[in-house]
PDB file of C-alpha atoms and ligand atoms in Angstrom:
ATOM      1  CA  UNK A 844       0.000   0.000   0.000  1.00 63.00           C
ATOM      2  CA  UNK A 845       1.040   3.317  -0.726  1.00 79.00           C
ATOM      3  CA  UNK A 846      -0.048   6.683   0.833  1.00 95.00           C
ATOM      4  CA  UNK A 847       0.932   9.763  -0.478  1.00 93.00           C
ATOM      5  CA  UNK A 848       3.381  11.433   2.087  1.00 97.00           C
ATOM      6  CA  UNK A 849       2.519  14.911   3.802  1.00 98.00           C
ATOM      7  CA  UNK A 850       4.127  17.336   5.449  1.00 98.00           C
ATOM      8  CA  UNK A 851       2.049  19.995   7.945  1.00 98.00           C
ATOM      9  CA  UNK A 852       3.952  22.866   9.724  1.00 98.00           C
ATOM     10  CA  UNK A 853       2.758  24.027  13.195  1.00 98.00           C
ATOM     11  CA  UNK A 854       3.924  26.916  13.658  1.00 98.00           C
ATOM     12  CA  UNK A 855       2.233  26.679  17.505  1.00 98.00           C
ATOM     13  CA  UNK A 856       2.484  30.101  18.811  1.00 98.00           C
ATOM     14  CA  UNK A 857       4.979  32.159  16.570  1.00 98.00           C
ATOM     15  CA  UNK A 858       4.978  34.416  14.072  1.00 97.00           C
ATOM     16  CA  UNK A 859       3.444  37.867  12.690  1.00 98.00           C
ATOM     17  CA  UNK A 860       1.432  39.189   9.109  1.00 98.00           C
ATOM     18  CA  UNK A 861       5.321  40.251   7.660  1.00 98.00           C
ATOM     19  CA  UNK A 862       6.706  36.830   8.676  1.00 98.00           C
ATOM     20  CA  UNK A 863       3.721  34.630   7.941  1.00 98.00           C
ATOM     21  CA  UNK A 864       3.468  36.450   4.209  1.00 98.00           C
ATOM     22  CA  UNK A 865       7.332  35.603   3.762  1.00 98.00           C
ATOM     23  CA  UNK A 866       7.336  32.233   5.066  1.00 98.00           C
ATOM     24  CA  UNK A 867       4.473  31.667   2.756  1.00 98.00           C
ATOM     25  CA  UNK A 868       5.560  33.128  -0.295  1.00 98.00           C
ATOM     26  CA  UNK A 869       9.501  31.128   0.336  1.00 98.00           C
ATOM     27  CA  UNK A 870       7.343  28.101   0.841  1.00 98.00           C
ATOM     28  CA  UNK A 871       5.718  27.793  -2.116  1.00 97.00           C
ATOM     29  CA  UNK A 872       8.464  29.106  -4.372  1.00 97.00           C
ATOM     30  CA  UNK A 873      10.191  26.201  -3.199  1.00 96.00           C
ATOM     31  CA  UNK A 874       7.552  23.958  -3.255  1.00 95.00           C
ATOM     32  CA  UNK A 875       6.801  23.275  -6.650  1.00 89.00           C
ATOM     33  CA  UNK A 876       7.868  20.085  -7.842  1.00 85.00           C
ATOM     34  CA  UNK A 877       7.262  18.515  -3.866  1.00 91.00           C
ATOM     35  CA  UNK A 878       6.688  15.093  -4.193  1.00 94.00           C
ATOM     36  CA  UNK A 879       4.916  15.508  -0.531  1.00 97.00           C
ATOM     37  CA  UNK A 880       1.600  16.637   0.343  1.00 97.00           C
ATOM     38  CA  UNK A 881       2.352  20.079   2.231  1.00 98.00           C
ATOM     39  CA  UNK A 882      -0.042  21.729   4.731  1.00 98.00           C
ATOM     40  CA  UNK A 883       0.408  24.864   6.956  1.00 98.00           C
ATOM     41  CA  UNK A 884      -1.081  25.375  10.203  1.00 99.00           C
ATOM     42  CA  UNK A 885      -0.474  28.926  11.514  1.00 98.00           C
ATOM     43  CA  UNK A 886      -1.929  30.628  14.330  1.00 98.00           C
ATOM     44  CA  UNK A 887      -5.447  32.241  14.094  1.00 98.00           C
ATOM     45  CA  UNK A 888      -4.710  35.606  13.191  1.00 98.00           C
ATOM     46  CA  UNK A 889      -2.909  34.845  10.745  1.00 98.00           C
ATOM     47  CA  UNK A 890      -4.271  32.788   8.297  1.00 98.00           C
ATOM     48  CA  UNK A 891      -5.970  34.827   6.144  1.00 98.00           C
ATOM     49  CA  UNK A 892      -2.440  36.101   5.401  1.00 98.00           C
ATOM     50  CA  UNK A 893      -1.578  32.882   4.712  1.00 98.00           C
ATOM     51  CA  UNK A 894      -4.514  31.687   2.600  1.00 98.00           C
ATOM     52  CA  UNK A 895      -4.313  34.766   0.716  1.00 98.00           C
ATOM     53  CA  UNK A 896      -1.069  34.576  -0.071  1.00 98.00           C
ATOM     54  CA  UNK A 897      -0.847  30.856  -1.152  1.00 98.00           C
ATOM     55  CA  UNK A 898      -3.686  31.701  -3.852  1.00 96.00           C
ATOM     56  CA  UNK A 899      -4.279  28.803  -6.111  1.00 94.00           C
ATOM     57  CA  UNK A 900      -1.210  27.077  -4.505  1.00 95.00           C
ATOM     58  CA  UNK A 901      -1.988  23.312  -3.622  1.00 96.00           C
ATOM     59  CA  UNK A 902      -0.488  24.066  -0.516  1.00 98.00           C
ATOM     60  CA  UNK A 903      -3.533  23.381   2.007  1.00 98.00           C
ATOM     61  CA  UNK A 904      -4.162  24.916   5.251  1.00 98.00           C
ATOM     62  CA  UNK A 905      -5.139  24.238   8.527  1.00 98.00           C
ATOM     63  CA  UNK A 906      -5.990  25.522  12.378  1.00 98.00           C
ATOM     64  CA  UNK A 907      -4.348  24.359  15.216  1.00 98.00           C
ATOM     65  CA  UNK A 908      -7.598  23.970  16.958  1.00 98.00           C
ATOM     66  CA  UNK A 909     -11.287  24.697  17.211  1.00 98.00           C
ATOM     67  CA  UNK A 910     -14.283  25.228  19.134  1.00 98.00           C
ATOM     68  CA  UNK A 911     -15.843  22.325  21.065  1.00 98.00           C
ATOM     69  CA  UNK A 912     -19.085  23.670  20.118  1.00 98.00           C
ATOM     70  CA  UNK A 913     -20.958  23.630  16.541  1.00 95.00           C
ATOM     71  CA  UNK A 914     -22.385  26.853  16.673  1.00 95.00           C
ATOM     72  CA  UNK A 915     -22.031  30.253  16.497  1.00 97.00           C
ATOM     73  CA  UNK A 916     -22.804  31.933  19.860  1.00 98.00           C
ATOM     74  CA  UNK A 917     -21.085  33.121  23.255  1.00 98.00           C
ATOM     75  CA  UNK A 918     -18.019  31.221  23.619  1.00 98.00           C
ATOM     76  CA  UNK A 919     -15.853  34.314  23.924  1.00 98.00           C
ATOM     77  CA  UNK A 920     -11.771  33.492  22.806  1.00 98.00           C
ATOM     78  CA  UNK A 921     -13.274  30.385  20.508  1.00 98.00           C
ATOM     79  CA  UNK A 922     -12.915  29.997  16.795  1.00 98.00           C
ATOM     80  CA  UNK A 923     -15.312  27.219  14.954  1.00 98.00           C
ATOM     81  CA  UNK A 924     -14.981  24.711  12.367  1.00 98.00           C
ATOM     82  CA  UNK A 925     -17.105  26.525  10.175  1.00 98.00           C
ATOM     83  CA  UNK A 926     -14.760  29.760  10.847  1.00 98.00           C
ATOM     84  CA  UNK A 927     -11.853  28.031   9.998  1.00 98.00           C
ATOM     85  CA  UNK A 928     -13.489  26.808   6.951  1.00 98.00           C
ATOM     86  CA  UNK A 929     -15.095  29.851   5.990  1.00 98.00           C
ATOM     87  CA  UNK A 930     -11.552  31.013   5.640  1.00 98.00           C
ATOM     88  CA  UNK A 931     -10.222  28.573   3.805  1.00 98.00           C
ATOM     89  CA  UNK A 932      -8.879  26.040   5.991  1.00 98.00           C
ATOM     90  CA  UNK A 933      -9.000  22.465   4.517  1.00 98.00           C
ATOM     91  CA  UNK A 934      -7.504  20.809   8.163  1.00 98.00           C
ATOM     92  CA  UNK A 935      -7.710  21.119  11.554  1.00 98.00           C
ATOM     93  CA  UNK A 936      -5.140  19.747  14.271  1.00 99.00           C
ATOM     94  CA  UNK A 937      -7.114  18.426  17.256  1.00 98.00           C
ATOM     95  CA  UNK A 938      -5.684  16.911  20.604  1.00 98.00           C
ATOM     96  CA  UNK A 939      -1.955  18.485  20.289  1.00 98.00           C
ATOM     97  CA  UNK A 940      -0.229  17.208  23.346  1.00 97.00           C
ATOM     98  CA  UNK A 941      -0.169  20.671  24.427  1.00 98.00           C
ATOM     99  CA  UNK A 942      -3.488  21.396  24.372  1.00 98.00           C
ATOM    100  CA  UNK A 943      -4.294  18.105  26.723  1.00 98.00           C
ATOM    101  CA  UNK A 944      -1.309  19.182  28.927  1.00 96.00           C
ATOM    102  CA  UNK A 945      -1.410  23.285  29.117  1.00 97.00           C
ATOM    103  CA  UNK A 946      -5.090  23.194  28.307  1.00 97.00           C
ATOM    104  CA  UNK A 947      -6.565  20.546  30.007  1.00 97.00           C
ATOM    105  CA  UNK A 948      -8.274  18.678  27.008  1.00 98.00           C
ATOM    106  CA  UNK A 949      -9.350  15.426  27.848  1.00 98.00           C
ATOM    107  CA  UNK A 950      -9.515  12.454  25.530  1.00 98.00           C
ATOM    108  CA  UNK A 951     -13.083  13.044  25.670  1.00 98.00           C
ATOM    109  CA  UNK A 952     -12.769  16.817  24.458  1.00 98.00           C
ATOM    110  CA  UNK A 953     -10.344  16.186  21.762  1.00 98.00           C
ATOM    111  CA  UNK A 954     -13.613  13.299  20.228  1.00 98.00           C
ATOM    112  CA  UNK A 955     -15.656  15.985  20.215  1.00 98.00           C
ATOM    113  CA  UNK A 956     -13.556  18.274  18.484  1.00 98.00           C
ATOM    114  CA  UNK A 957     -12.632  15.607  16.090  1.00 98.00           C
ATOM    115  CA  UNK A 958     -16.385  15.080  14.990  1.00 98.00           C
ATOM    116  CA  UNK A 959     -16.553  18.902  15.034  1.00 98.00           C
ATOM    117  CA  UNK A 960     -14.045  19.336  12.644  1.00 98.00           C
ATOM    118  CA  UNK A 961     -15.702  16.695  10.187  1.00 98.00           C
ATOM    119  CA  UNK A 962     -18.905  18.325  10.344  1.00 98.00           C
ATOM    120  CA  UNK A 963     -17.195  21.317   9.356  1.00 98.00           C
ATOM    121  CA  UNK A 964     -15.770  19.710   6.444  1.00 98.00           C
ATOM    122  CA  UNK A 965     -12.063  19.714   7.793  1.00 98.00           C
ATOM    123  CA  UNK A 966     -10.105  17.234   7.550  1.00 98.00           C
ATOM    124  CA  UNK A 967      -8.836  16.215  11.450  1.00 98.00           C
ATOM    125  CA  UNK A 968      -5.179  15.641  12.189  1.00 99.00           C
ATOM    126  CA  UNK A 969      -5.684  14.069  15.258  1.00 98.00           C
ATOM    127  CA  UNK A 970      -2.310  13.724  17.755  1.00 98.00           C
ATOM    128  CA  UNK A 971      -1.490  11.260  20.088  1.00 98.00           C
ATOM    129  CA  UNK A 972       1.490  10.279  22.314  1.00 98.00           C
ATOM    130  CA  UNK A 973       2.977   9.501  25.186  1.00 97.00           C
ATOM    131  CA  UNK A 974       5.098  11.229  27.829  1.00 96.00           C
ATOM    132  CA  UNK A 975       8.388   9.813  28.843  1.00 95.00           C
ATOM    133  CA  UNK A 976       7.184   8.890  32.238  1.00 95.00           C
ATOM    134  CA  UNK A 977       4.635   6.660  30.877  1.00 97.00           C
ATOM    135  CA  UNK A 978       6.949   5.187  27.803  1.00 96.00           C
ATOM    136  CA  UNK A 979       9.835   4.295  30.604  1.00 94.00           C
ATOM    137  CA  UNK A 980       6.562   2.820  32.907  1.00 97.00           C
ATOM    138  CA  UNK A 981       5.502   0.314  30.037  1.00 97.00           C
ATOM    139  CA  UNK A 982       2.555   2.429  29.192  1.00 98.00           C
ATOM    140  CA  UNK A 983       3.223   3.589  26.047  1.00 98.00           C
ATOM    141  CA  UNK A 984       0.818   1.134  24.301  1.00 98.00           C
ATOM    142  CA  UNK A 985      -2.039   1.784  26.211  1.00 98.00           C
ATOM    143  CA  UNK A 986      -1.607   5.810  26.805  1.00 98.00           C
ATOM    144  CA  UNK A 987      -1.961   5.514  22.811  1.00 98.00           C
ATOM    145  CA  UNK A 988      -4.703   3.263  22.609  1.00 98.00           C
ATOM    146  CA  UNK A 989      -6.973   5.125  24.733  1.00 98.00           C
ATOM    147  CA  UNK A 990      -6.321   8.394  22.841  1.00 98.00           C
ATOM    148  CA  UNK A 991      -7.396   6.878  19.909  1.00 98.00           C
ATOM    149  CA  UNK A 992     -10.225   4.979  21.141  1.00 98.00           C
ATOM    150  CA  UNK A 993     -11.989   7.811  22.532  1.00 98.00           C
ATOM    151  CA  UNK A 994     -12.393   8.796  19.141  1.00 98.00           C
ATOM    152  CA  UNK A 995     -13.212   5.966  17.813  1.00 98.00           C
ATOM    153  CA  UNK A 996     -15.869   4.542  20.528  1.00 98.00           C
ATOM    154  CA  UNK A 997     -17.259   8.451  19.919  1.00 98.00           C
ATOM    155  CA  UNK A 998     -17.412   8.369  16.198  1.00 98.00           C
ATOM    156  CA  UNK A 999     -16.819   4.736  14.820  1.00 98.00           C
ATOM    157  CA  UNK A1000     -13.954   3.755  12.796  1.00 98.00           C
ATOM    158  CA  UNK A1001     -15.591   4.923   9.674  1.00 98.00           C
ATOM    159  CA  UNK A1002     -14.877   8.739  11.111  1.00 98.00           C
ATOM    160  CA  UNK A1003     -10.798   7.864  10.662  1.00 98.00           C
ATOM    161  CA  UNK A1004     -11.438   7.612   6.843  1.00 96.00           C
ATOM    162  CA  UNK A1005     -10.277  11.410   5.816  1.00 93.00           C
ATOM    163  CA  UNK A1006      -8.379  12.177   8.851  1.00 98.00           C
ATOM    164  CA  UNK A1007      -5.049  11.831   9.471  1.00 98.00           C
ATOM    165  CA  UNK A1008      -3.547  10.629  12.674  1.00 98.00           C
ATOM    166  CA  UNK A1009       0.199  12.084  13.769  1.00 98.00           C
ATOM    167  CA  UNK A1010       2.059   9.992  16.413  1.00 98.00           C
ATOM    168  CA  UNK A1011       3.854  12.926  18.657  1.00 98.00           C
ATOM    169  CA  UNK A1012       5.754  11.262  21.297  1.00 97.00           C
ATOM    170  CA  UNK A1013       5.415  14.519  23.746  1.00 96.00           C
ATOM    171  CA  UNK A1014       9.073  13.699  25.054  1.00 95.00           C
ATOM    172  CA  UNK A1015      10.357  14.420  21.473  1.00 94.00           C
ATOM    173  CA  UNK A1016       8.281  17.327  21.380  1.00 93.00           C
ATOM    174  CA  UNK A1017      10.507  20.447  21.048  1.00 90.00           C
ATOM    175  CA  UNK A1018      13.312  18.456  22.766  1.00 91.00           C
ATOM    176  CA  UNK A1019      15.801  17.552  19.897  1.00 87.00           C
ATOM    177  CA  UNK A1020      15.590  14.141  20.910  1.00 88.00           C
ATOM    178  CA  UNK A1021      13.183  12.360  18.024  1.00 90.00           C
ATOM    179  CA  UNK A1022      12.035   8.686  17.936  1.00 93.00           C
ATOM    180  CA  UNK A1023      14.565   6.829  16.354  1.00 96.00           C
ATOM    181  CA  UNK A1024      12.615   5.311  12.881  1.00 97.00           C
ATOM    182  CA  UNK A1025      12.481   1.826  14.877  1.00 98.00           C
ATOM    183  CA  UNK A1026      10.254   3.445  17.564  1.00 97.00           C
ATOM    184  CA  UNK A1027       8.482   5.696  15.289  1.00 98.00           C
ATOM    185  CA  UNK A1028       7.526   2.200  13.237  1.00 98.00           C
ATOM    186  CA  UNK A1029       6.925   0.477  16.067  1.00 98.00           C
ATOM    187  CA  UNK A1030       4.081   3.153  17.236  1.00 98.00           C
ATOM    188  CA  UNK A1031       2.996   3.563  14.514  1.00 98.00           C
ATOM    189  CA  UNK A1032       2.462   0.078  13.340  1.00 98.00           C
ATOM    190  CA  UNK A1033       0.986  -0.579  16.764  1.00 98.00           C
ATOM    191  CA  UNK A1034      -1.844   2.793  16.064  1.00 98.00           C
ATOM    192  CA  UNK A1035      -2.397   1.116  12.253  1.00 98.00           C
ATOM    193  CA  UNK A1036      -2.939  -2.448  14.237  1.00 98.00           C
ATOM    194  CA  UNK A1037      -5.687  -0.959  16.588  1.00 98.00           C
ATOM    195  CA  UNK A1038      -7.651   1.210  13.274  1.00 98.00           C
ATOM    196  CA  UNK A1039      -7.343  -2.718  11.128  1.00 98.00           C
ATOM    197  CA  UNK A1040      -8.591  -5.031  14.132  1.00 98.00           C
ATOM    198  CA  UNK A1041     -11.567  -2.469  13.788  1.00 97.00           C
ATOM    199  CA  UNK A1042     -11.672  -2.264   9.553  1.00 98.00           C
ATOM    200  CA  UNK A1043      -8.337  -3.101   7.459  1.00 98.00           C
ATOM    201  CA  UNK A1044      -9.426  -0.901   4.309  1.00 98.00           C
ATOM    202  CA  UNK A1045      -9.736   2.286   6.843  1.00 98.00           C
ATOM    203  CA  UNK A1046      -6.382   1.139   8.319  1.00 98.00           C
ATOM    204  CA  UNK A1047      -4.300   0.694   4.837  1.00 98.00           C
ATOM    205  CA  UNK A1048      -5.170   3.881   3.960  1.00 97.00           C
ATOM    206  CA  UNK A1049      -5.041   6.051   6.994  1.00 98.00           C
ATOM    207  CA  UNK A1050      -2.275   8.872   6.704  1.00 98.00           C
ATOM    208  CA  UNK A1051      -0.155   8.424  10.456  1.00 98.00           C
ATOM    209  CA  UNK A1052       2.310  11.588  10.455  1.00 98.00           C
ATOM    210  CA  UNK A1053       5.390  11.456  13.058  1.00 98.00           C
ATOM    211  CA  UNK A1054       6.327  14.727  15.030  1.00 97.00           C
ATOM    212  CA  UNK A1055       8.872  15.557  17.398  1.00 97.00           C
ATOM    213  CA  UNK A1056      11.968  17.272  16.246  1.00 96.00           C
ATOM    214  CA  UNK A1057      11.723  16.148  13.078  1.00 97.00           C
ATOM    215  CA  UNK A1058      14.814  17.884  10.879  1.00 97.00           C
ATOM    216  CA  UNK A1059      15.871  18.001   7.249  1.00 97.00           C
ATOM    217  CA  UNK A1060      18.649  15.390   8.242  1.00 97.00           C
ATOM    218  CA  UNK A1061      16.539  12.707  10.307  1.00 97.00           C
ATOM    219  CA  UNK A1062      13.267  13.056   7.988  1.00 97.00           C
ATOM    220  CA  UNK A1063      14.781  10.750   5.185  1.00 97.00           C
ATOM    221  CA  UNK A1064      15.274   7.852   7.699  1.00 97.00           C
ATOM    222  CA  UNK A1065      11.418   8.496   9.498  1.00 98.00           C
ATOM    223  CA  UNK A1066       9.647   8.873   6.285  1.00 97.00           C
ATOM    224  CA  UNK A1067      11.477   5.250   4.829  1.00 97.00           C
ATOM    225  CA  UNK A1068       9.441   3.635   7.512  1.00 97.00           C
ATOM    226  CA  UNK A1069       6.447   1.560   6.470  1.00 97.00           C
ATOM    227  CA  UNK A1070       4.111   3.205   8.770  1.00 98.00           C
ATOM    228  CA  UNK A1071       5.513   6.708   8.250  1.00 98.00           C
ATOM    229  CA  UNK A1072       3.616   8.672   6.120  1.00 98.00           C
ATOM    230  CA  UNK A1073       4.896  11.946   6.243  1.00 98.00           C
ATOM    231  CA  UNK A1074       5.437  14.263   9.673  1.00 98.00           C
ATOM    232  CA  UNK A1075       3.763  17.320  11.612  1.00 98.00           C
ATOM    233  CA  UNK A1076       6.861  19.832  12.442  1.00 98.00           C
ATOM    234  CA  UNK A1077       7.186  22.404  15.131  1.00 98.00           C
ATOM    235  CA  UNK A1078       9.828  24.488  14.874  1.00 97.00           C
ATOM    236  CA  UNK A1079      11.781  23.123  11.638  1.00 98.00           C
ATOM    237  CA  UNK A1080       8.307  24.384  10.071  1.00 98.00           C
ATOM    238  CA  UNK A1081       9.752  27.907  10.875  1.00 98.00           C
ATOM    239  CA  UNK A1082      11.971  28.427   8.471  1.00 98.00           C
ATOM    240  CA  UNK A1083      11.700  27.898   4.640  1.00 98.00           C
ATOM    241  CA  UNK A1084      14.797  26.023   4.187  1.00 98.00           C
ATOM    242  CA  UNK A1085      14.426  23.090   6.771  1.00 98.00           C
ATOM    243  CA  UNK A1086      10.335  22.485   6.120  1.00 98.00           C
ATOM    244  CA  UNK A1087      11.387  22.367   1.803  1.00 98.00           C
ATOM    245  CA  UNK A1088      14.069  20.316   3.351  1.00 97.00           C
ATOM    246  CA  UNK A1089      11.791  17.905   5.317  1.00 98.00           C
ATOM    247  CA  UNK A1090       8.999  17.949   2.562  1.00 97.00           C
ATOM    248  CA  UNK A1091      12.109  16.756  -0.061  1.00 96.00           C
ATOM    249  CA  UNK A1092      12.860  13.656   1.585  1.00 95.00           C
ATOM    250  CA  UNK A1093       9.058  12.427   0.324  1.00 92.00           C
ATOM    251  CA  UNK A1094       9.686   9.465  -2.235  1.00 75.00           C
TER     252      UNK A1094
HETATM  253  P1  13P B1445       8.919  20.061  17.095  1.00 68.60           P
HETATM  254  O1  13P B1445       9.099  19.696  15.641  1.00 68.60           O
HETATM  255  O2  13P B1445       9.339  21.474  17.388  1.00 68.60           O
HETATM  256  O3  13P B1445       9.533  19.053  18.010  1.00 68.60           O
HETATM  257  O4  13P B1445       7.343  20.033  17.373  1.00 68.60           O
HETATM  258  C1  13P B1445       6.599  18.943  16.992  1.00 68.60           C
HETATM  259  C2  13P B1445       5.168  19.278  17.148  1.00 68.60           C
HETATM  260  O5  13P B1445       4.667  19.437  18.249  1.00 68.60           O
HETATM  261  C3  13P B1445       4.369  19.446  15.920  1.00 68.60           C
HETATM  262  O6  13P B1445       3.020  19.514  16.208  1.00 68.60           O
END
């Protein structure tokens, strides 16, 4: 089986409307002949700038969150699916390790914003991973099981078909210390295993992304693993040069 490979940049909390424009514009200059799927998640303010400035590009975009309600009303500070697509997102990251550790979102939450997003007629990118504590305590398997469960005892396995799931070990997070490819494979073959016991068609062509300090110089070696399809970057998705980097190593 082979899935395309994509590349999303989460640019978390950085930026401004002169740096998002240039990033942007460098971005898909360089993009052209990518063999990789590329998507950029920027913050909320500023992706009209982006949007507008990709034009006709088929470089997609995405939020790095949304609402957990459906409708428009008083949920002062929120942003909705239907904003996000309104403004021409196409994707939506839901249950980034730091929003269930800074922000409290349960497993629970991040379901609901998962379905949310669907409705909206985003595509997900729902994260999971574990912290070190609970890797080094054995737990590794079941911290990721649960995370995906909850989405799929909310939804049903048919919700994973056009979403993509991205393994983010959160002790790799930001860290400079990635998975090596064995332990990215190994997670992510285990996350693949749990979607097939459930429906093997879903499964074979589910899109799992790794992130955590992913670089131009350890993507080639991620991406060459079965179960790799492509990776969700922090801060390498920050500059021009490393992201085109990261994106080139797509076969
Ligand atoms: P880094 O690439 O900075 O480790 O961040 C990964 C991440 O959290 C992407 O969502």
């Amino acid at each position: 089986m082979t899935r395309p490979t994509i590349v999303a940049g989460n640019w978390k909390m950085n930026g401004s409307v002169a740096m998002a424009e240039n990033l942007t514009e460098e971005i898909a200059a360089g993009a052209k002949d990518s063999k990789a799927k590329l998507i950029i998640c920027p913050p909320f303010p500023y992706l009209d700038a982006v949007v507008r400035t990709l034009g006709d590009s088929e470089i997609h975009v995405g939020g790095q969150n949304l609402a957990d309600q459906p409708d428009a009303g008083a949920y002062t500070g929120e942003v909705s699916g239907a904003m996000l697509r309104d403004i021409g997102c196409w994707y939506a990251i839901v249950g980034h390790s730091e929003r269930r550790s800074l922000y409290g979102e349960s497993s629970e939450a991040v379901a609901i914003k998962f379905g949310l997003a669907r409705d909206a007629g985003l595509v997900p990118i729902l994260c999971v991973g574990e912290t070190l504590e609970q890797r080094e305590s054995g737990q590794m398997e079941a911290v990721l099981k649960a995370q995906l469960t909850a989405v799929i005892d909310m939804h049903g396995v048919d919700a994973l078909q056009d979403a993509i799931l991205a393994y983010e070990p959160v002790w790799a997070i930001g860290t400079g210390k990635t998975a090596s490819p064995e332990q990215a494979q190994q997670a992510h073959a285990f996350l693949r295993e749990q979607v097939a016991a459930q429906n093997a068609t879903i499964a074979n062509v589910l899109p799992i992304l790794y992130g955590g300090s992913v670089k131009p110089g350890n993507a080639p070696e991620l991406f060459a693993q079965t179960d790799v399809d492509g990776g969700l970057i922090g801060g390498a998705s920050l500059k021009a040069e490393d992201f085109l980097g990261i994106a080139s190593a797509a076969s």
